Amino acid sequence: MRVMVIGAGAIGAACALALVEAGADVVVVDRAGVAAETSSRCEGNILVSDKAPGPEADLAILAHTAWRELADRLDADRAPGQPATEFEAKGGVVVAFDGGAEALEAFAGAQRGIGIRAEALDAAQLRELEPHLSPAVARGIHYPDDAQVQPSLATQAMLARARRFGARLLLTEVTGAQIGSGRIVAVDTAEGRIGVDAVVNCAGPWAGEVAVRLGSRLDIRPRRGMILVTTPMPQRVFHKVYDGDYVGAVSSGDAALQTSTVVESTDAGTVLIGSSRERVGFSASAALPPLAEIAAKATKLFPFLADTMLLRTYFGFRPYAPDHLPAIGADGEVAGLFHAAGHEGAGIGLAPTTGALIAHAVLGAELPLFGGKPFDATPFLPTRESLRAAA
């Protein structure tokens, strides 16, 4: 089966890998390059800590296990000179200042009910895990299953493996599609027309635009996020540490600027500081206000950061679905068209399970098991009423 995957970010690479391992003839098309956009402008989160009970939490729990196996496989079979994924099971610590501890514990209690490990920490235990935290932090929750990859490297590794199995990469832009009897039969690109049996739209924040070019519609919107990077230093942050406000920002539908504190160290000695969310289209302007808010909140959480020099800042556009669930599965209007988009900040973490769901939708491959049963992909279908209604 000839399958085109549009987008060479983490989701596209994971889908290409799952499809080619299931026997498809895969071509990956991207206008900019591997991990050239969102997947190189994020933190590489593999989180369960920010997921409330529901379909996305189930997908994240499944992905948490899948990433450990996938990272081992990618790192073990990488070609000479190819970098590792830098997978790190560092765990997460979610904290609350005075007044927020009760809500933090209630959220963790609900997560424990679906099997997420969430360990309550008092002030003394917090300092054992993170000795440089502000003394104003009252309570915390330790999530030992939170993890991290270097997102660009992990994306490159997934696509490199897919190409070793026969997938091809074409750098060009999709311009349209040929539809025959309601089914997509070819895709037009800047390099010419390519015949296909199926197409998977993994174009991230541009997935809505690509859907229109292919004769359909998908309500995926860009949501801008910014990150600060310090100069290298001796390690003083030992987990992914974030304020409980982050969970609310993730689930909010507000278009206005929202910032919350996320701080973590990297293998290179730098500290990554986030995060912001705002819907400003694809605008690159007015970057200073979110950067200033992020910096102010980070120094409240880790006071030593006030005297730390910044190396750089960067931003990316995340694919936002108005009902806060990614769209994974068959299009409702064009036969042979599938979507895997709308993961917003969870795309890296949910990539391998998204690939498995797409391989099932396109090729009929077996679904991954969850709780001893095939995983229920119904809540993520692009045809769901909550996504259509939001549009």
PDB file of N, CA and C in Angstrom, residues 107-194:
ATOM      1  N   PHE A 107      -6.088  16.719  42.451  1.00  0.00           N
ATOM      2  CA  PHE A 107      -5.791  16.320  41.078  1.00  0.00           C
ATOM      3  C   PHE A 107      -4.981  15.021  41.070  1.00  0.00           C
ATOM      4  N   ALA A 108      -3.980  14.931  41.944  1.00  0.00           N
ATOM      5  CA  ALA A 108      -3.164  13.719  42.025  1.00  0.00           C
ATOM      6  C   ALA A 108      -3.997  12.524  42.481  1.00  0.00           C
ATOM      7  N   GLY A 109      -4.936  12.754  43.386  1.00  0.00           N
ATOM      8  CA  GLY A 109      -5.789  11.667  43.851  1.00  0.00           C
ATOM      9  C   GLY A 109      -6.617  11.075  42.726  1.00  0.00           C
ATOM     10  N   ALA A 110      -7.144  11.935  41.860  1.00  0.00           N
ATOM     11  CA  ALA A 110      -7.896  11.445  40.701  1.00  0.00           C
ATOM     12  C   ALA A 110      -7.003  10.649  39.766  1.00  0.00           C
ATOM     13  N   GLN A 111      -5.762  11.088  39.600  1.00  0.00           N
ATOM     14  CA  GLN A 111      -4.835  10.373  38.725  1.00  0.00           C
ATOM     15  C   GLN A 111      -4.484   8.999  39.293  1.00  0.00           C
ATOM     16  N   ARG A 112      -4.335   8.915  40.604  1.00  0.00           N
ATOM     17  CA  ARG A 112      -4.022   7.614  41.208  1.00  0.00           C
ATOM     18  C   ARG A 112      -5.124   6.608  40.909  1.00  0.00           C
ATOM     19  N   GLY A 113      -6.336   7.103  40.773  1.00  0.00           N
ATOM     20  CA  GLY A 113      -7.467   6.226  40.493  1.00  0.00           C
ATOM     21  C   GLY A 113      -7.389   5.540  39.142  1.00  0.00           C
ATOM     22  N   ILE A 114      -6.574   6.065  38.221  1.00  0.00           N
ATOM     23  CA  ILE A 114      -6.414   5.422  36.911  1.00  0.00           C
ATOM     24  C   ILE A 114      -5.023   4.808  36.754  1.00  0.00           C
ATOM     25  N   GLY A 115      -4.289   4.714  37.845  1.00  0.00           N
ATOM     26  CA  GLY A 115      -3.017   4.009  37.819  1.00  0.00           C
ATOM     27  C   GLY A 115      -1.775   4.848  37.642  1.00  0.00           C
ATOM     28  N   ILE A 116      -1.904   6.185  37.640  1.00  0.00           N
ATOM     29  CA  ILE A 116      -0.729   7.047  37.557  1.00  0.00           C
ATOM     30  C   ILE A 116      -0.073   7.139  38.926  1.00  0.00           C
ATOM     31  N   ARG A 117       1.212   6.895  38.980  1.00  0.00           N
ATOM     32  CA  ARG A 117       1.930   7.000  40.256  1.00  0.00           C
ATOM     33  C   ARG A 117       2.139   8.476  40.611  1.00  0.00           C
ATOM     34  N   ALA A 118       1.641   8.872  41.765  1.00  0.00           N
ATOM     35  CA  ALA A 118       1.713  10.268  42.206  1.00  0.00           C
ATOM     36  C   ALA A 118       1.946  10.268  43.708  1.00  0.00           C
ATOM     37  N   GLU A 119       3.151  10.637  44.115  1.00  0.00           N
ATOM     38  CA  GLU A 119       3.574  10.503  45.511  1.00  0.00           C
ATOM     39  C   GLU A 119       3.618  11.869  46.185  1.00  0.00           C
ATOM     40  N   ALA A 120       2.807  12.052  47.223  1.00  0.00           N
ATOM     41  CA  ALA A 120       2.744  13.330  47.931  1.00  0.00           C
ATOM     42  C   ALA A 120       4.059  13.607  48.662  1.00  0.00           C
ATOM     43  N   LEU A 121       4.497  14.867  48.636  1.00  0.00           N
ATOM     44  CA  LEU A 121       5.747  15.282  49.267  1.00  0.00           C
ATOM     45  C   LEU A 121       5.474  16.425  50.236  1.00  0.00           C
ATOM     46  N   ASP A 122       6.022  16.315  51.431  1.00  0.00           N
ATOM     47  CA  ASP A 122       5.977  17.467  52.327  1.00  0.00           C
ATOM     48  C   ASP A 122       7.204  18.346  52.060  1.00  0.00           C
ATOM     49  N   ALA A 123       7.334  19.411  52.822  1.00  0.00           N
ATOM     50  CA  ALA A 123       8.405  20.372  52.556  1.00  0.00           C
ATOM     51  C   ALA A 123       9.787  19.724  52.648  1.00  0.00           C
ATOM     52  N   ALA A 124       9.990  18.876  53.651  1.00  0.00           N
ATOM     53  CA  ALA A 124      11.293  18.241  53.822  1.00  0.00           C
ATOM     54  C   ALA A 124      11.604  17.298  52.664  1.00  0.00           C
ATOM     55  N   GLN A 125      10.617  16.519  52.242  1.00  0.00           N
ATOM     56  CA  GLN A 125      10.825  15.597  51.124  1.00  0.00           C
ATOM     57  C   GLN A 125      11.065  16.349  49.817  1.00  0.00           C
ATOM     58  N   LEU A 126      10.398  17.482  49.645  1.00  0.00           N
ATOM     59  CA  LEU A 126      10.629  18.312  48.465  1.00  0.00           C
ATOM     60  C   LEU A 126      12.085  18.742  48.390  1.00  0.00           C
ATOM     61  N   ARG A 127      12.618  19.196  49.528  1.00  0.00           N
ATOM     62  CA  ARG A 127      14.005  19.681  49.543  1.00  0.00           C
ATOM     63  C   ARG A 127      15.006  18.559  49.292  1.00  0.00           C
ATOM     64  N   GLU A 128      14.652  17.330  49.660  1.00  0.00           N
ATOM     65  CA  GLU A 128      15.537  16.208  49.358  1.00  0.00           C
ATOM     66  C   GLU A 128      15.649  16.006  47.844  1.00  0.00           C
ATOM     67  N   LEU A 129      14.515  16.150  47.140  1.00  0.00           N
ATOM     68  CA  LEU A 129      14.520  15.958  45.702  1.00  0.00           C
ATOM     69  C   LEU A 129      15.041  17.186  44.955  1.00  0.00           C
ATOM     70  N   GLU A 130      14.660  18.368  45.445  1.00  0.00           N
ATOM     71  CA  GLU A 130      15.035  19.624  44.777  1.00  0.00           C
ATOM     72  C   GLU A 130      15.504  20.638  45.820  1.00  0.00           C
ATOM     73  N   PRO A 131      16.767  20.557  46.230  1.00  0.00           N
ATOM     74  CA  PRO A 131      17.253  21.403  47.327  1.00  0.00           C
ATOM     75  C   PRO A 131      17.271  22.896  47.028  1.00  0.00           C
ATOM     76  N   HIS A 132      17.179  23.301  45.765  1.00  0.00           N
ATOM     77  CA  HIS A 132      17.267  24.719  45.424  1.00  0.00           C
ATOM     78  C   HIS A 132      15.902  25.371  45.209  1.00  0.00           C
ATOM     79  N   LEU A 133      14.832  24.645  45.527  1.00  0.00           N
ATOM     80  CA  LEU A 133      13.496  25.218  45.432  1.00  0.00           C
ATOM     81  C   LEU A 133      13.318  26.375  46.413  1.00  0.00           C
ATOM     82  N   SER A 134      12.437  27.297  46.071  1.00  0.00           N
ATOM     83  CA  SER A 134      12.111  28.394  46.974  1.00  0.00           C
ATOM     84  C   SER A 134      11.507  27.859  48.277  1.00  0.00           C
ATOM     85  N   PRO A 135      11.868  28.433  49.411  1.00  0.00           N
ATOM     86  CA  PRO A 135      11.262  28.013  50.683  1.00  0.00           C
ATOM     87  C   PRO A 135       9.775  28.315  50.758  1.00  0.00           C
ATOM     88  N   ALA A 136       9.276  29.132  49.837  1.00  0.00           N
ATOM     89  CA  ALA A 136       7.844  29.447  49.832  1.00  0.00           C
ATOM     90  C   ALA A 136       6.996  28.317  49.266  1.00  0.00           C
ATOM     91  N   VAL A 137       7.622  27.333  48.623  1.00  0.00           N
ATOM     92  CA  VAL A 137       6.867  26.201  48.085  1.00  0.00           C
ATOM     93  C   VAL A 137       6.401  25.330  49.242  1.00  0.00           C
ATOM     94  N   ALA A 138       5.104  25.081  49.287  1.00  0.00           N
ATOM     95  CA  ALA A 138       4.523  24.418  50.449  1.00  0.00           C
ATOM     96  C   ALA A 138       4.429  22.904  50.300  1.00  0.00           C
ATOM     97  N   ARG A 139       3.961  22.454  49.150  1.00  0.00           N
ATOM     98  CA  ARG A 139       3.720  21.028  48.955  1.00  0.00           C
ATOM     99  C   ARG A 139       4.110  20.638  47.537  1.00  0.00           C
ATOM    100  N   GLY A 140       4.218  19.335  47.307  1.00  0.00           N
ATOM    101  CA  GLY A 140       4.538  18.864  45.977  1.00  0.00           C
ATOM    102  C   GLY A 140       4.069  17.441  45.761  1.00  0.00           C
ATOM    103  N   ILE A 141       4.047  17.044  44.491  1.00  0.00           N
ATOM    104  CA  ILE A 141       3.727  15.682  44.091  1.00  0.00           C
ATOM    105  C   ILE A 141       4.848  15.189  43.195  1.00  0.00           C
ATOM    106  N   HIS A 142       5.359  14.003  43.504  1.00  0.00           N
ATOM    107  CA  HIS A 142       6.409  13.399  42.681  1.00  0.00           C
ATOM    108  C   HIS A 142       5.764  12.412  41.707  1.00  0.00           C
ATOM    109  N   TYR A 143       6.072  12.574  40.424  1.00  0.00           N
ATOM    110  CA  TYR A 143       5.585  11.676  39.375  1.00  0.00           C
ATOM    111  C   TYR A 143       6.784  10.930  38.796  1.00  0.00           C
ATOM    112  N   PRO A 144       7.086   9.743  39.299  1.00  0.00           N
ATOM    113  CA  PRO A 144       8.305   9.048  38.860  1.00  0.00           C
ATOM    114  C   PRO A 144       8.288   8.609  37.404  1.00  0.00           C
ATOM    115  N   ASP A 145       7.121   8.611  36.759  1.00  0.00           N
ATOM    116  CA  ASP A 145       7.049   8.111  35.391  1.00  0.00           C
ATOM    117  C   ASP A 145       7.170   9.200  34.323  1.00  0.00           C
ATOM    118  N   ASP A 146       7.274  10.451  34.709  1.00  0.00           N
ATOM    119  CA  ASP A 146       7.538  11.498  33.721  1.00  0.00           C
ATOM    120  C   ASP A 146       8.940  11.303  33.137  1.00  0.00           C
ATOM    121  N   ALA A 147       9.072  11.584  31.863  1.00  0.00           N
ATOM    122  CA  ALA A 147      10.353  11.358  31.188  1.00  0.00           C
ATOM    123  C   ALA A 147      10.578  12.433  30.136  1.00  0.00           C
ATOM    124  N   GLN A 148      11.683  12.278  29.415  1.00  0.00           N
ATOM    125  CA  GLN A 148      12.144  13.316  28.500  1.00  0.00           C
ATOM    126  C   GLN A 148      12.963  12.688  27.388  1.00  0.00           C
ATOM    127  N   VAL A 149      12.849  13.246  26.175  1.00  0.00           N
ATOM    128  CA  VAL A 149      13.823  12.971  25.124  1.00  0.00           C
ATOM    129  C   VAL A 149      14.294  14.299  24.563  1.00  0.00           C
ATOM    130  N   GLN A 150      15.414  14.276  23.860  1.00  0.00           N
ATOM    131  CA  GLN A 150      15.806  15.444  23.081  1.00  0.00           C
ATOM    132  C   GLN A 150      14.947  15.380  21.823  1.00  0.00           C
ATOM    133  N   PRO A 151      13.991  16.291  21.651  1.00  0.00           N
ATOM    134  CA  PRO A 151      12.940  16.075  20.652  1.00  0.00           C
ATOM    135  C   PRO A 151      13.430  16.004  19.213  1.00  0.00           C
ATOM    136  N   SER A 152      14.373  16.853  18.850  1.00  0.00           N
ATOM    137  CA  SER A 152      14.870  16.822  17.478  1.00  0.00           C
ATOM    138  C   SER A 152      15.614  15.516  17.197  1.00  0.00           C
ATOM    139  N   LEU A 153      16.447  15.102  18.145  1.00  0.00           N
ATOM    140  CA  LEU A 153      17.209  13.867  17.957  1.00  0.00           C
ATOM    141  C   LEU A 153      16.292  12.654  17.908  1.00  0.00           C
ATOM    142  N   ALA A 154      15.285  12.622  18.776  1.00  0.00           N
ATOM    143  CA  ALA A 154      14.359  11.492  18.793  1.00  0.00           C
ATOM    144  C   ALA A 154      13.578  11.417  17.488  1.00  0.00           C
ATOM    145  N   THR A 155      13.170  12.570  16.960  1.00  0.00           N
ATOM    146  CA  THR A 155      12.458  12.592  15.686  1.00  0.00           C
ATOM    147  C   THR A 155      13.355  12.086  14.561  1.00  0.00           C
ATOM    148  N   GLN A 156      14.596  12.569  14.539  1.00  0.00           N
ATOM    149  CA  GLN A 156      15.537  12.110  13.520  1.00  0.00           C
ATOM    150  C   GLN A 156      15.760  10.605  13.608  1.00  0.00           C
ATOM    151  N   ALA A 157      15.842  10.094  14.842  1.00  0.00           N
ATOM    152  CA  ALA A 157      16.084   8.663  15.026  1.00  0.00           C
ATOM    153  C   ALA A 157      14.907   7.830  14.519  1.00  0.00           C
ATOM    154  N   MET A 158      13.679   8.274  14.797  1.00  0.00           N
ATOM    155  CA  MET A 158      12.501   7.537  14.313  1.00  0.00           C
ATOM    156  C   MET A 158      12.471   7.509  12.793  1.00  0.00           C
ATOM    157  N   LEU A 159      12.729   8.648  12.181  1.00  0.00           N
ATOM    158  CA  LEU A 159      12.661   8.701  10.722  1.00  0.00           C
ATOM    159  C   LEU A 159      13.834   7.958  10.088  1.00  0.00           C
ATOM    160  N   ALA A 160      14.989   7.984  10.736  1.00  0.00           N
ATOM    161  CA  ALA A 160      16.130   7.229  10.212  1.00  0.00           C
ATOM    162  C   ALA A 160      15.827   5.739  10.193  1.00  0.00           C
ATOM    163  N   ARG A 161      15.181   5.244  11.237  1.00  0.00           N
ATOM    164  CA  ARG A 161      14.813   3.826  11.261  1.00  0.00           C
ATOM    165  C   ARG A 161      13.773   3.527  10.177  1.00  0.00           C
ATOM    166  N   ALA A 162      12.799   4.419  10.023  1.00  0.00           N
ATOM    167  CA  ALA A 162      11.796   4.213   8.985  1.00  0.00           C
ATOM    168  C   ALA A 162      12.451   4.156   7.606  1.00  0.00           C
ATOM    169  N   ARG A 163      13.425   5.009   7.370  1.00  0.00           N
ATOM    170  CA  ARG A 163      14.102   5.025   6.061  1.00  0.00           C
ATOM    171  C   ARG A 163      14.935   3.760   5.859  1.00  0.00           C
ATOM    172  N   ARG A 164      15.495   3.212   6.931  1.00  0.00           N
ATOM    173  CA  ARG A 164      16.230   1.958   6.790  1.00  0.00           C
ATOM    174  C   ARG A 164      15.296   0.814   6.396  1.00  0.00           C
ATOM    175  N   PHE A 165      14.016   0.932   6.756  1.00  0.00           N
ATOM    176  CA  PHE A 165      13.021  -0.067   6.360  1.00  0.00           C
ATOM    177  C   PHE A 165      12.415   0.245   4.995  1.00  0.00           C
ATOM    178  N   GLY A 166      12.861   1.309   4.346  1.00  0.00           N
ATOM    179  CA  GLY A 166      12.410   1.576   2.992  1.00  0.00           C
ATOM    180  C   GLY A 166      11.625   2.852   2.787  1.00  0.00           C
ATOM    181  N   ALA A 167      11.283   3.571   3.846  1.00  0.00           N
ATOM    182  CA  ALA A 167      10.563   4.834   3.676  1.00  0.00           C
ATOM    183  C   ALA A 167      11.456   5.844   2.952  1.00  0.00           C
ATOM    184  N   ARG A 168      10.813   6.714   2.168  1.00  0.00           N
ATOM    185  CA  ARG A 168      11.538   7.754   1.447  1.00  0.00           C
ATOM    186  C   ARG A 168      11.167   9.123   2.002  1.00  0.00           C
ATOM    187  N   LEU A 169      12.077  10.070   1.917  1.00  0.00           N
ATOM    188  CA  LEU A 169      11.842  11.438   2.379  1.00  0.00           C
ATOM    189  C   LEU A 169      11.959  12.370   1.182  1.00  0.00           C
ATOM    190  N   LEU A 170      10.946  13.199   0.986  1.00  0.00           N
ATOM    191  CA  LEU A 170      10.922  14.152  -0.110  1.00  0.00           C
ATOM    192  C   LEU A 170      10.680  15.544   0.462  1.00  0.00           C
ATOM    193  N   LEU A 171      11.612  16.465   0.202  1.00  0.00           N
ATOM    194  CA  LEU A 171      11.479  17.835   0.674  1.00  0.00           C
ATOM    195  C   LEU A 171      10.777  18.664  -0.392  1.00  0.00           C
ATOM    196  N   THR A 172       9.507  18.885  -0.169  1.00  0.00           N
ATOM    197  CA  THR A 172       8.698  19.669  -1.087  1.00  0.00           C
ATOM    198  C   THR A 172       7.413  20.051  -0.373  1.00  0.00           C
ATOM    199  N   GLU A 173       6.621  20.884  -1.017  1.00  0.00           N
ATOM    200  CA  GLU A 173       5.376  21.346  -0.401  1.00  0.00           C
ATOM    201  C   GLU A 173       4.171  20.741  -1.102  1.00  0.00           C
ATOM    202  N   VAL A 174       3.202  20.305  -0.307  1.00  0.00           N
ATOM    203  CA  VAL A 174       1.947  19.790  -0.843  1.00  0.00           C
ATOM    204  C   VAL A 174       1.092  20.956  -1.316  1.00  0.00           C
ATOM    205  N   THR A 175       0.597  20.865  -2.535  1.00  0.00           N
ATOM    206  CA  THR A 175      -0.191  21.959  -3.097  1.00  0.00           C
ATOM    207  C   THR A 175      -1.645  21.582  -3.361  1.00  0.00           C
ATOM    208  N   GLY A 176      -1.959  20.303  -3.450  1.00  0.00           N
ATOM    209  CA  GLY A 176      -3.328  19.903  -3.728  1.00  0.00           C
ATOM    210  C   GLY A 176      -3.443  18.397  -3.808  1.00  0.00           C
ATOM    211  N   ALA A 177      -4.635  17.933  -4.202  1.00  0.00           N
ATOM    212  CA  ALA A 177      -4.870  16.496  -4.297  1.00  0.00           C
ATOM    213  C   ALA A 177      -5.769  16.201  -5.476  1.00  0.00           C
ATOM    214  N   GLN A 178      -5.660  14.989  -5.973  1.00  0.00           N
ATOM    215  CA  GLN A 178      -6.545  14.479  -6.997  1.00  0.00           C
ATOM    216  C   GLN A 178      -7.517  13.496  -6.345  1.00  0.00           C
ATOM    217  N   ILE A 179      -8.807  13.771  -6.514  1.00  0.00           N
ATOM    218  CA  ILE A 179      -9.840  12.956  -5.894  1.00  0.00           C
ATOM    219  C   ILE A 179     -10.583  12.213  -6.991  1.00  0.00           C
ATOM    220  N   GLY A 180     -10.725  10.911  -6.830  1.00  0.00           N
ATOM    221  CA  GLY A 180     -11.485  10.103  -7.782  1.00  0.00           C
ATOM    222  C   GLY A 180     -12.540   9.300  -7.065  1.00  0.00           C
ATOM    223  N   SER A 181     -13.800   9.530  -7.419  1.00  0.00           N
ATOM    224  CA  SER A 181     -14.934   8.844  -6.767  1.00  0.00           C
ATOM    225  C   SER A 181     -14.911   9.034  -5.260  1.00  0.00           C
ATOM    226  N   GLY A 182     -14.575  10.262  -4.831  1.00  0.00           N
ATOM    227  CA  GLY A 182     -14.569  10.592  -3.415  1.00  0.00           C
ATOM    228  C   GLY A 182     -13.362  10.097  -2.654  1.00  0.00           C
ATOM    229  N   ARG A 183     -12.377   9.549  -3.373  1.00  0.00           N
ATOM    230  CA  ARG A 183     -11.185   8.986  -2.723  1.00  0.00           C
ATOM    231  C   ARG A 183      -9.942   9.679  -3.236  1.00  0.00           C
ATOM    232  N   ILE A 184      -8.994   9.920  -2.346  1.00  0.00           N
ATOM    233  CA  ILE A 184      -7.742  10.544  -2.746  1.00  0.00           C
ATOM    234  C   ILE A 184      -6.890   9.514  -3.498  1.00  0.00           C
ATOM    235  N   VAL A 185      -6.457   9.889  -4.711  1.00  0.00           N
ATOM    236  CA  VAL A 185      -5.691   8.963  -5.538  1.00  0.00           C
ATOM    237  C   VAL A 185      -4.292   9.485  -5.853  1.00  0.00           C
ATOM    238  N   ALA A 186      -4.087  10.785  -5.641  1.00  0.00           N
ATOM    239  CA  ALA A 186      -2.765  11.368  -5.885  1.00  0.00           C
ATOM    240  C   ALA A 186      -2.657  12.680  -5.128  1.00  0.00           C
ATOM    241  N   VAL A 187      -1.434  13.060  -4.830  1.00  0.00           N
ATOM    242  CA  VAL A 187      -1.157  14.330  -4.154  1.00  0.00           C
ATOM    243  C   VAL A 187      -0.256  15.155  -5.059  1.00  0.00           C
ATOM    244  N   ASP A 188      -0.642  16.393  -5.247  1.00  0.00           N
ATOM    245  CA  ASP A 188       0.176  17.319  -6.021  1.00  0.00           C
ATOM    246  C   ASP A 188       1.165  18.024  -5.106  1.00  0.00           C
ATOM    247  N   THR A 189       2.422  18.075  -5.524  1.00  0.00           N
ATOM    248  CA  THR A 189       3.462  18.760  -4.768  1.00  0.00           C
ATOM    249  C   THR A 189       4.197  19.709  -5.701  1.00  0.00           C
ATOM    250  N   ALA A 190       5.052  20.526  -5.134  1.00  0.00           N
ATOM    251  CA  ALA A 190       5.862  21.445  -5.935  1.00  0.00           C
ATOM    252  C   ALA A 190       6.810  20.695  -6.863  1.00  0.00           C
ATOM    253  N   GLU A 191       7.049  19.399  -6.572  1.00  0.00           N
ATOM    254  CA  GLU A 191       7.935  18.580  -7.400  1.00  0.00           C
ATOM    255  C   GLU A 191       7.171  17.705  -8.374  1.00  0.00           C
ATOM    256  N   GLY A 192       5.832  17.764  -8.328  1.00  0.00           N
ATOM    257  CA  GLY A 192       5.050  16.934  -9.239  1.00  0.00           C
ATOM    258  C   GLY A 192       3.997  16.124  -8.515  1.00  0.00           C
ATOM    259  N   ARG A 193       3.280  15.326  -9.244  1.00  0.00           N
ATOM    260  CA  ARG A 193       2.164  14.537  -8.715  1.00  0.00           C
ATOM    261  C   ARG A 193       2.658  13.163  -8.264  1.00  0.00           C
ATOM    262  N   ILE A 194       2.148  12.720  -7.104  1.00  0.00           N
ATOM    263  CA  ILE A 194       2.538  11.427  -6.546  1.00  0.00           C
ATOM    264  C   ILE A 194       1.280  10.599  -6.321  1.00  0.00           C
TER     265      ILE A 194
END
